[in-house]
């Protein structure tokens, strides 16, 4: 038996912060605003994993009012979500992520992001899919104001 969850996240670009996606610092002129490291890939995936277990969302488990998560490495949240669903007898089998941004080009960084996510999730790299696309110049992503991320996680009963 398997269970599927979906996650979404978006963050605004700001100057003076590093751009962190999938646990990797991506060279760029701007980073993402947020209480934690604003890693939109890790956040969307965390919500997908919690969603698959019907276990609430990232905001209830890791609230941005909690100073424990200030500036946090969001791969920690991902590991915590895996542990939480693990207590319910579920394990992550496979994930798929789409990052929507105009720039920087994410392609060269995708192998490192997949490796980092696989490590945090405790699954094989070939069970971790990460894709990037632009929004064809439309909307807030198209104007370069921020990025959006979608994630799907499949959990199996263990
Ligand atoms: Mg977020």
Coordinates of C-alpha atoms and ligand atoms in Angstrom, one line a residue:
X1 CA 0.0 0.0 0.0
X2 CA 1.2 3.5 -0.7
X3 CA 0.1 7.0 0.1
X4 CA 0.7 10.2 -1.9
X5 CA 1.0 13.8 -0.7
X6 CA 1.4 17.1 -2.5
X7 CA 3.4 20.2 -1.3
X8 CA 3.7 23.8 -2.5
X9 CA 6.0 26.6 -1.4
X10 CA 7.0 30.1 -2.6
X11 CA 9.5 32.6 -1.4
X12 CA 10.3 36.2 -2.3
X13 CA 13.8 37.1 -3.6
X14 CA 15.7 39.6 -1.5
X15 CA 19.2 41.0 -1.5
X16 CA 21.7 40.1 1.1
X17 CA 20.8 36.4 1.6
X18 CA 22.2 33.3 0.1
X19 CA 20.0 31.3 -2.3
X20 CA 19.6 27.9 -0.7
X21 CA 17.6 25.2 -2.6
X22 CA 17.6 21.5 -1.8
X23 CA 20.3 22.2 0.9
X24 CA 22.7 23.6 -1.7
X25 CA 23.9 27.2 -1.9
X26 CA 23.3 28.3 -5.5
X27 CA 25.4 31.2 -6.7
X28 CA 23.1 34.2 -7.5
X29 CA 22.8 37.9 -6.9
X30 CA 19.8 37.4 -4.5
X31 CA 18.5 34.9 -2.0
X32 CA 15.1 34.1 -0.6
X33 CA 13.4 35.8 2.3
X34 CA 12.2 33.6 5.2
X35 CA 12.5 32.8 8.9
X36 CA 14.6 29.7 8.2
X37 CA 17.0 29.4 5.3
X38 CA 13.9 29.7 3.0
X39 CA 14.8 26.5 1.1
X40 CA 11.6 26.3 -1.0
X41 CA 12.4 22.8 -2.2
X42 CA 12.9 21.4 1.3
X43 CA 9.7 23.2 2.4
X44 CA 7.5 21.9 -0.4
X45 CA 8.8 18.4 0.1
X46 CA 8.3 18.5 3.8
X47 CA 4.6 19.4 3.2
X48 CA 4.3 16.6 0.6
X49 CA 5.6 14.1 3.1
X50 CA 3.4 15.3 5.9
X51 CA 0.5 15.5 3.5
X52 CA 0.9 11.9 2.4
X53 CA 0.6 10.8 6.1
X54 CA -2.3 13.3 6.7
X55 CA -0.1 14.6 9.5
X56 CA -0.7 18.3 9.2
X57 CA 1.8 20.7 7.6
X58 CA 5.1 22.4 8.0
X59 CA 3.6 25.4 9.8
X60 CA 2.1 23.3 12.6
X61 CA 5.1 21.2 13.2
X62 CA 7.9 23.8 12.6
X63 CA 6.2 27.2 13.3
X64 CA 8.1 30.3 12.3
X65 CA 7.4 31.7 15.7
X66 CA 9.7 29.1 17.1
X67 CA 13.3 30.3 17.4
X68 CA 14.6 26.8 17.1
X69 CA 14.0 27.1 13.3
X70 CA 15.4 30.6 12.9
X71 CA 17.9 30.4 10.1
X72 CA 17.5 26.6 10.3
X73 CA 19.0 24.3 7.7
X74 CA 15.6 23.2 6.2
X75 CA 17.0 19.7 5.4
X76 CA 16.6 19.3 9.2
X77 CA 12.9 19.9 8.8
X78 CA 12.8 17.2 6.0
X79 CA 14.6 14.7 8.3
X80 CA 12.2 15.6 11.1
X81 CA 9.2 15.0 8.8
X82 CA 10.6 11.6 7.8
X83 CA 11.0 10.7 11.4
X84 CA 7.4 11.8 12.2
X85 CA 5.8 9.7 9.4
X86 CA 8.2 6.9 10.4
X87 CA 6.5 6.8 13.8
X88 CA 3.3 6.2 12.0
X89 CA 4.7 3.2 10.1
X90 CA 5.4 5.1 6.9
X91 CA 8.6 5.5 4.9
X92 CA 9.3 7.8 1.9
X93 CA 9.6 5.7 -1.3
X94 CA 10.0 8.3 -3.9
X95 CA 9.6 12.1 -4.5
X96 CA 9.2 14.4 -7.5
X97 CA 9.9 18.1 -7.4
X98 CA 9.3 20.9 -9.9
X99 CA 11.0 24.3 -9.2
X100 CA 9.6 27.3 -11.1
X101 CA 12.0 30.2 -11.5
X102 CA 13.3 32.5 -14.2
X103 CA 16.9 32.6 -13.0
X104 CA 19.4 31.5 -12.0
X105 CA 19.5 28.4 -14.2
X106 CA 19.2 25.4 -11.9
X107 CA 20.2 22.7 -14.3
X108 CA 23.9 22.5 -13.3
X109 CA 23.0 22.2 -9.7
X110 CA 20.3 19.5 -10.0
X111 CA 22.7 16.5 -9.4
X112 CA 24.0 18.0 -6.1
X113 CA 20.4 18.9 -5.0
X114 CA 19.2 15.3 -5.8
X115 CA 22.1 13.8 -3.8
X116 CA 21.5 16.1 -0.8
X117 CA 17.8 15.4 -0.8
X118 CA 18.4 11.6 -1.1
X119 CA 20.7 11.8 1.9
X120 CA 18.2 13.7 4.0
X121 CA 15.3 11.4 3.0
X122 CA 17.4 8.2 3.4
X123 CA 16.5 6.9 -0.1
X124 CA 18.4 6.3 -3.3
X125 CA 19.2 9.2 -5.6
X126 CA 17.3 7.5 -8.4
X127 CA 14.1 7.8 -6.3
X128 CA 14.6 11.6 -6.1
X129 CA 13.4 13.6 -9.1
X130 CA 14.1 17.4 -9.4
X131 CA 13.1 19.4 -12.4
X132 CA 13.3 23.2 -13.1
X133 CA 11.3 25.3 -15.4
X134 CA 10.6 29.0 -16.0
X135 CA 7.2 30.6 -15.9
X136 CA 7.6 32.1 -19.5
X137 CA 7.9 35.6 -18.0
X138 CA 4.4 35.5 -16.5
X139 CA 3.3 36.5 -13.0
X140 CA 5.5 37.0 -9.9
X141 CA 7.9 34.2 -11.0
X142 CA 8.1 35.7 -14.4
X143 CA 8.9 39.1 -13.1
X144 CA 11.7 37.6 -11.0
X145 CA 10.0 38.5 -7.7
X146 CA 10.3 35.0 -6.3
X147 CA 10.2 31.3 -6.9
X148 CA 7.6 28.6 -6.5
X149 CA 8.0 24.9 -5.9
X150 CA 5.7 21.9 -6.2
X151 CA 6.5 18.5 -4.7
X152 CA 4.9 15.1 -4.7
X153 CA 5.9 12.4 -2.2
X154 CA 4.9 8.7 -2.2
X155 CA 5.1 6.9 1.1
X156 CA 5.0 3.2 1.6
X157 CA 3.6 1.3 4.6
X158 CA 6.5 -0.4 6.5
Ligands
LIG1 MG1 8.8 28.1 2.8

